[in-house]
XYZ file of C-alpha atoms in Angstrom:
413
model
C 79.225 86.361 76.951
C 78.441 88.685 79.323
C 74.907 91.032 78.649
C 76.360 94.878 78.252
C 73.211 96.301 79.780
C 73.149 93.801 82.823
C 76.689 95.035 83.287
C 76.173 98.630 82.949
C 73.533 98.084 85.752
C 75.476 95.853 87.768
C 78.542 98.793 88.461
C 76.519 101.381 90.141
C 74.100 98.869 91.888
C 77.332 97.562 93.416
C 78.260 99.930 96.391
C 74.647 100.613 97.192
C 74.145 97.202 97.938
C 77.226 96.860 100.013
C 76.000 99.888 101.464
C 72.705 98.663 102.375
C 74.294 95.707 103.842
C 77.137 97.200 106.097
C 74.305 99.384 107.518
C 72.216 96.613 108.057
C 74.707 93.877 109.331
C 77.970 95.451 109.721
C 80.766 93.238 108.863
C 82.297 94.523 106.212
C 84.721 92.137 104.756
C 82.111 89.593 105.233
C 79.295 91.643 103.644
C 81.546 92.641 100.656
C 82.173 88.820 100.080
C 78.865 88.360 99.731
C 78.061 91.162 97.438
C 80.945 89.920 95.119
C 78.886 86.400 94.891
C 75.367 88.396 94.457
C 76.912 90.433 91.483
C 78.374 86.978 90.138
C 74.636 85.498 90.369
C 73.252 88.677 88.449
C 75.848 88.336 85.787
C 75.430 84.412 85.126
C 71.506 84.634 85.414
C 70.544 87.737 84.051
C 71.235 87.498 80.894
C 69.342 84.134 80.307
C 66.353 85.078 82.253
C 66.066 88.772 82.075
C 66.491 91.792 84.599
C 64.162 91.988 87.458
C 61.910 94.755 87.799
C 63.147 95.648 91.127
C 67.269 94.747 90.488
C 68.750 96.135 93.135
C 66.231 94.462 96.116
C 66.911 91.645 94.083
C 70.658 91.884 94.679
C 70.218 92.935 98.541
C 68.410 89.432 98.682
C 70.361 87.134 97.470
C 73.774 89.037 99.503
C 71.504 89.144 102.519
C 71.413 85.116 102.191
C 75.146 84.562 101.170
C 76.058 86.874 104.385
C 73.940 84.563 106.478
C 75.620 81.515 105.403
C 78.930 83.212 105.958
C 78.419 84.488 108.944
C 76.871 81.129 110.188
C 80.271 79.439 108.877
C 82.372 81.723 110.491
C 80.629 81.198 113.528
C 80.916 77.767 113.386
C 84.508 77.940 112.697
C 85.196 80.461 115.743
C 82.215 78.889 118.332
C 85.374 78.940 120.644
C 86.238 82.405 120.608
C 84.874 84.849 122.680
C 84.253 87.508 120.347
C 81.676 85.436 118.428
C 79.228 86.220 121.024
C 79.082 89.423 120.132
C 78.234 88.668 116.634
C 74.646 88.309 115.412
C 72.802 86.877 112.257
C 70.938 89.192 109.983
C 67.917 87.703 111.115
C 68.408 88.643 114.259
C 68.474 92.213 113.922
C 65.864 95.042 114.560
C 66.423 97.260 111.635
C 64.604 98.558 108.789
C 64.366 96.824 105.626
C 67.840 97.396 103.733
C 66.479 97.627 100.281
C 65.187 100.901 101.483
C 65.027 103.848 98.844
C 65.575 106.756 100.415
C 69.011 106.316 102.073
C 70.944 104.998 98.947
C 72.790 107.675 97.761
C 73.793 108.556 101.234
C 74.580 105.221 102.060
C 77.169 105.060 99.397
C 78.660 108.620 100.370
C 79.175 106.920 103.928
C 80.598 103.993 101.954
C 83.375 106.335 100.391
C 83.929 107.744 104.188
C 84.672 104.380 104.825
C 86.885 103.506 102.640
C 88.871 106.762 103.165
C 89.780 105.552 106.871
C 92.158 107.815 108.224
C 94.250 104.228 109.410
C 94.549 103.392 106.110
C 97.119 104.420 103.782
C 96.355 106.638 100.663
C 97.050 103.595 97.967
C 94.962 101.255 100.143
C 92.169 104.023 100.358
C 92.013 104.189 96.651
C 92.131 100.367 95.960
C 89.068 99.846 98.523
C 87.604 103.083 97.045
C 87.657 101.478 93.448
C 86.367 97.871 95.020
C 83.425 98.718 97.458
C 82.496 102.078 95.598
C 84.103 101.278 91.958
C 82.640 97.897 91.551
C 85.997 96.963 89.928
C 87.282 93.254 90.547
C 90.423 92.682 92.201
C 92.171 91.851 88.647
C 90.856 95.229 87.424
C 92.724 97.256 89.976
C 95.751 95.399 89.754
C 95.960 95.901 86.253
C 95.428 99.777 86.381
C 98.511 100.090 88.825
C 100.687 97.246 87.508
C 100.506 95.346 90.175
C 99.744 91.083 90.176
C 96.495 90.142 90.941
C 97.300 88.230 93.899
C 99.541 91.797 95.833
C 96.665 93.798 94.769
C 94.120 91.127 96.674
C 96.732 91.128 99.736
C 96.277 95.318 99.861
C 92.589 94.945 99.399
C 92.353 92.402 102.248
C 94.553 94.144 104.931
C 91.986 97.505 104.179
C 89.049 95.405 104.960
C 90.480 94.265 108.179
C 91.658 97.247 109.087
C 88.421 98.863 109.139
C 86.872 95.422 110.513
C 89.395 96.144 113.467
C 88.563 100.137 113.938
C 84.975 99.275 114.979
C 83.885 102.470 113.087
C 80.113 102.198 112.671
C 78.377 102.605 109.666
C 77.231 105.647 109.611
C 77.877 109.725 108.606
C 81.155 111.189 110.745
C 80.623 113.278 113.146
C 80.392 117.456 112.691
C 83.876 117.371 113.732
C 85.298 115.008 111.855
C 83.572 115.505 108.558
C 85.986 118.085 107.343
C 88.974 115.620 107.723
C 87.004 112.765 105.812
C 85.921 114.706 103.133
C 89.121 115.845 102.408
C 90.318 112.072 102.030
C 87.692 111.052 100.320
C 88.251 114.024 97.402
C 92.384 113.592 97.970
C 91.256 109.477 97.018
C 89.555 110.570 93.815
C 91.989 113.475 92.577
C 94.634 110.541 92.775
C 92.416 107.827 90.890
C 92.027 110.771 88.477
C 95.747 111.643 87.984
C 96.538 108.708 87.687
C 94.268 107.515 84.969
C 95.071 111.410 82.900
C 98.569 110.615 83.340
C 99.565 107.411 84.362
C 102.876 107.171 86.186
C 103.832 103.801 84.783
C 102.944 101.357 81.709
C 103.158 101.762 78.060
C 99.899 104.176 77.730
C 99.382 107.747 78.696
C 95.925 106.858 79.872
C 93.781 104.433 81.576
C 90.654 105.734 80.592
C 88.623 103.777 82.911
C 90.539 105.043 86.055
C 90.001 108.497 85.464
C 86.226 107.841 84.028
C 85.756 105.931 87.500
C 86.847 108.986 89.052
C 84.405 111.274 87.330
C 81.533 109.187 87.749
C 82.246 108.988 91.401
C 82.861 112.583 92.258
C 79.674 113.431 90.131
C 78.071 111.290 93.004
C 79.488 112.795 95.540
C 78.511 116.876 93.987
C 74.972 115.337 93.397
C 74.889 114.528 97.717
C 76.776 117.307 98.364
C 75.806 120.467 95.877
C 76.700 123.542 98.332
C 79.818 121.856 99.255
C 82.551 124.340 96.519
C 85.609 122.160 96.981
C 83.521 119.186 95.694
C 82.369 121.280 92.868
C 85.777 122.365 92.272
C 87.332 119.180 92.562
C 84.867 117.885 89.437
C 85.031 120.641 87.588
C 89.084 120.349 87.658
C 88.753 116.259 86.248
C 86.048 118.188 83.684
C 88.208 120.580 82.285
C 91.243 118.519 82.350
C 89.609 115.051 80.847
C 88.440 117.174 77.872
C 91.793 117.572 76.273
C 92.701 113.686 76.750
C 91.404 113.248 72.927
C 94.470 115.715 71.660
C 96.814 114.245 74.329
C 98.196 111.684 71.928
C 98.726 111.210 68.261
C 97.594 108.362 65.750
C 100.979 106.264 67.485
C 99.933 107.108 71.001
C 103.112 108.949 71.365
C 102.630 112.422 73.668
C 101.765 115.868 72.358
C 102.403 118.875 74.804
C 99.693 121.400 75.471
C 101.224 124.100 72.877
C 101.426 121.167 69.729
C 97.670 120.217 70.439
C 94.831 120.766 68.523
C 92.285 122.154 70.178
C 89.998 121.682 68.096
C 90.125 118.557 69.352
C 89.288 119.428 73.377
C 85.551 118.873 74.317
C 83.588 121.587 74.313
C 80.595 120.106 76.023
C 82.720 118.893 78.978
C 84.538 122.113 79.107
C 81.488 124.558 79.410
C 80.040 122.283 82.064
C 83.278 122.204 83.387
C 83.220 126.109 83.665
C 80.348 126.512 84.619
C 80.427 124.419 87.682
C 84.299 126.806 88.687
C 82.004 130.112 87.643
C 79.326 129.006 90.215
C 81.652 128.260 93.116
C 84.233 130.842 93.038
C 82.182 133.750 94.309
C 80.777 132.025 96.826
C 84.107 131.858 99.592
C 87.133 131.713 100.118
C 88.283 129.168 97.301
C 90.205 125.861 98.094
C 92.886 124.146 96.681
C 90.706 122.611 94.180
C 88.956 125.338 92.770
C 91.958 127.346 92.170
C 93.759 124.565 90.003
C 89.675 123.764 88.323
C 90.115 127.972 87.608
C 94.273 127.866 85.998
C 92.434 124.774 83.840
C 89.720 126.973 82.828
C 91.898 129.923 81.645
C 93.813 127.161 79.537
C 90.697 125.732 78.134
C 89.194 129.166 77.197
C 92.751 130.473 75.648
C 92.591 130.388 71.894
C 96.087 129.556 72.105
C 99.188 128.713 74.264
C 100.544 131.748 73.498
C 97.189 133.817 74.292
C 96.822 132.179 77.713
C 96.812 134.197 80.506
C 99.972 133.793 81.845
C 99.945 136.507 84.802
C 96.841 135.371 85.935
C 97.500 131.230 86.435
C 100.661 132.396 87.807
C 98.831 134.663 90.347
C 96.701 131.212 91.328
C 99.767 129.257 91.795
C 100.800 131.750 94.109
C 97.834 130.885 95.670
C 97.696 127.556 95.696
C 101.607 128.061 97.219
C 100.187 130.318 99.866
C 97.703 127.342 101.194
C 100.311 124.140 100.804
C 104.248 124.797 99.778
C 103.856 121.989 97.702
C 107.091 121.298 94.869
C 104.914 120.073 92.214
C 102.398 123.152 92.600
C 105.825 125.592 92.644
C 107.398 123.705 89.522
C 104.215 124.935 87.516
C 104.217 128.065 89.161
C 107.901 127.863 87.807
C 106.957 127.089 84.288
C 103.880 130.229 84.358
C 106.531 132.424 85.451
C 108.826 131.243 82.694
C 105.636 132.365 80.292
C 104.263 135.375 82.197
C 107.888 136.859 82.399
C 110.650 135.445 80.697
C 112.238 131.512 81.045
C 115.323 132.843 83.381
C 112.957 133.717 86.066
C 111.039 130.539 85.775
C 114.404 128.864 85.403
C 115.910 130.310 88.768
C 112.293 128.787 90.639
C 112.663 125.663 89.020
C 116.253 125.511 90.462
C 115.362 126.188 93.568
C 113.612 122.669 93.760
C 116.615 120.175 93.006
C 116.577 119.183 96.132
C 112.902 118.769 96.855
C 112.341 116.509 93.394
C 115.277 114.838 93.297
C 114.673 112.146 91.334
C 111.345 113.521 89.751
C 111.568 113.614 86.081
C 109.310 116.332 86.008
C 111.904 118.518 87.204
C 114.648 118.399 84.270
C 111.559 118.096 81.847
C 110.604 121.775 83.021
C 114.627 122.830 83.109
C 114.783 121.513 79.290
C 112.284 123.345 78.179
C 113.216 126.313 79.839
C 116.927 126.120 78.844
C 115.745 124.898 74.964
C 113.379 128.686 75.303
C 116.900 130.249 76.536
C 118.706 128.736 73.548
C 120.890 126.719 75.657
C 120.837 123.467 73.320
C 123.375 121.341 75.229
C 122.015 122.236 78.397
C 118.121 121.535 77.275
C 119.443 118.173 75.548
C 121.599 116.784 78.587
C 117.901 117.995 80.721
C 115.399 115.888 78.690
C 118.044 112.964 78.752
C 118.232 113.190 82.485
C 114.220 113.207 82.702
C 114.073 110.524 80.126
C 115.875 108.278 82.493
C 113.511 108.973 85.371
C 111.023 108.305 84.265
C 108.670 105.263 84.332
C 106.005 105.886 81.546
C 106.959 105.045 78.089
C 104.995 107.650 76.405
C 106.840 110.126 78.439
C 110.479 108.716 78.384
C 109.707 108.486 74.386
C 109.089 112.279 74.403
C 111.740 113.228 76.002
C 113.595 110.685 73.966
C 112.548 112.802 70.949
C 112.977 116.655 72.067
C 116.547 115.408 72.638
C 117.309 113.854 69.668
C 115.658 116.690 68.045
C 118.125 119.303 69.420
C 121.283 116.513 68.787
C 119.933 117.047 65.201
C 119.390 120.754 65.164
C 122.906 121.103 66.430
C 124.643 119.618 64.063
């Protein structure tokens, strides 16, 4: 039986270790082999013989001497090969020690650059993000996405070499390319979120530790980066969002929309830190993409009411938010403040404008039943949330749907 406190430790130890390692020896498939067998020594002997006092040089240790008998295997197995001259045992290296305080935290920021390789694709970013950085196992990832253990290990692997293979050193980006990787790295995290708040596929509506690995990390990243406002916004957007999870779902797990919760329910410690990390940023720029959609969350969370939201204004950020990337998920909500701020024919004429852009979403006849149902066109909001029902791939949604349309067959009668 595993010890909870060694394995609360063990999690955030994890990528500061690899960390500490890449930095030192490079190699990172190699070095994250070895940290996988350090954590599996912690977890077995721990428990039985108690923590050290100094855990994580403890872990650095015994990685530093599994990654020496790799390496030294690996050499012996390519001795032929030319490129294993190149390649050098930690004990031959200059470097300072790799337990080293001080760099930790931005060793694992640099660890999250890695991972968000611009060669890689986004879903193999975010299953080496929630490996290296998450200190989830293989199995874990595979079961958040639905995918076998043994596909899920294939995607991990091909990441690894593909950053083996780009020769990027360990180490920050450049001035100029910063930008771009931070961008990645918060795009990689807003998509672990989403997709633990909502996930796409599966019979839940959550998976709670997705979107709780996706907090923890971006609180990391604020805490390296606290002037940086998109980071801020991008936390303060899980924040406000996360808090409402509890009212999400009834006693049956089955869906309840925003204007059936109770929000009595919603967090209000996460929501006024929530706010008050938006209130901070906004004044100081030109907001991003992030802190516009952490604001339209904040005028949700602070409406007493679905009615009493401030409909005008979310739809002004949307607008926004349109104005920076025409993106057809960002104009369906526009579509459905519109709907709210002005009457559901306008927001029905947007949404219509975007058959062709998300065909096959079921997002999109979701929004057109529940505009057509506000219209009092019952056949037409029925045939809608059947249509959307058969899109989509999460139960708790198709159930929904399910229901609003058997609701209507019923109030028609």
């Amino acid at each position: 039986m595993p010890d909870p406190v060694a394995t609360d430790l063990l999690r955030p130890l994890a990528p500061q270790v690899l960390a500490a390692l890449v930095r030192k020896y490079g190699h990172f498939d190699t070095a994250e082999d070895a940290v996988q067998e350090a954590l599996l020594a912690a977890a077995t002997q721990w428990p039985a013989d108690g923590v050290p006092a100094k855990p994580l040089a403890w872990l650095i240790t015994v990685a530093s001497r599994r990654l020496t008998d790799l390496l030294r295997a690996e050499q012996a197995r390519r001795q032929r090969e030319q490129t294993v001259a190149r390649w050098a045992l930690p004990e031959d290296w200059l470097t300072p020690p790799a337990d080293r305080q001080p760099s930790d935290a931005d060793d694992t920021l640099i660890l999250l650059f890695l991972c968000c390789h611009p060669a890689l694709s986004p879903s193999s970013q975010v299953a080496l993000t929630l490996r290296a950085v998450g200190g989830l196992t293989t199995a874990e990832i595979g079961r958040c996405f639905l995918v076998p253990e043994p596909t899920m290990a294939k995607r991990v692997g091909r990441a690894k070499r593909t950053i083996a293979r780009s020769g990027v050193p360990f180490a920050p980006p450049s001035a100029a390319d910063r930008a771009d990787r931070l961008a990645a790295v918060l795009h990689v995290l807003y998509l672990i979120f989403t997709e633990g708040y909502a996930a796409t596929s599966g019979p839940q509506l959550h998976r709670v530790e997705l979107s709780a690995e996706a907090i923890r990390l971006t609180r990391l990243v604020h805490r390296l980066l606290p002037e940086d406002d998109e980071v801020a916004g991008l936390l303060a957007l899980m924040l406000l969002t996360d808090a409402r999870r509890a009212a999400r779902t009834g006693p049956g797990g089955e869906l309840i929309p925003m204007e059936e919760q109770d929000r009595s329910r919603w967090d209000a410690g996460t929501i006024a830190e929530g706010i008050a990390l938006i209130t901070a940023a906004l004044p100081r720029g030109i907001p991003g993409p992030y802190q516009l959609q952490a604001a339209i969350a904040a005028l949700h969370d602070e409406a007493p009411s679905y009615a009493a939201t401030d409909w005008p204004q979310i739809a002004l950020l949307y607008e926004r938010l349109l104005a920076a990337a025409d993106n057809p998920i960002v104009a369906l909500n526009h579509a459905v403040a519109v709907a709210m701020a002005v009457g559901p024919a306008a927001g029905l004429k947007l949404a219509d404008d975007l058959g062709e852009r998300l065909a096959g979403d079921h997002r999109l006849p979701a929004v057109r039943g529940h505009l057509l149902e506000m219209l009092g066109d019952i056949a037409g909001a029925r045939g809608a949330y059947l249509a959307a029902a058969e899109r989509t791939t999460s139960i708790p949604q198709q159930r929904y749907l399910l229901s609003r349309a058997a609701r209507l067959e019923s109030s028609g009668d």
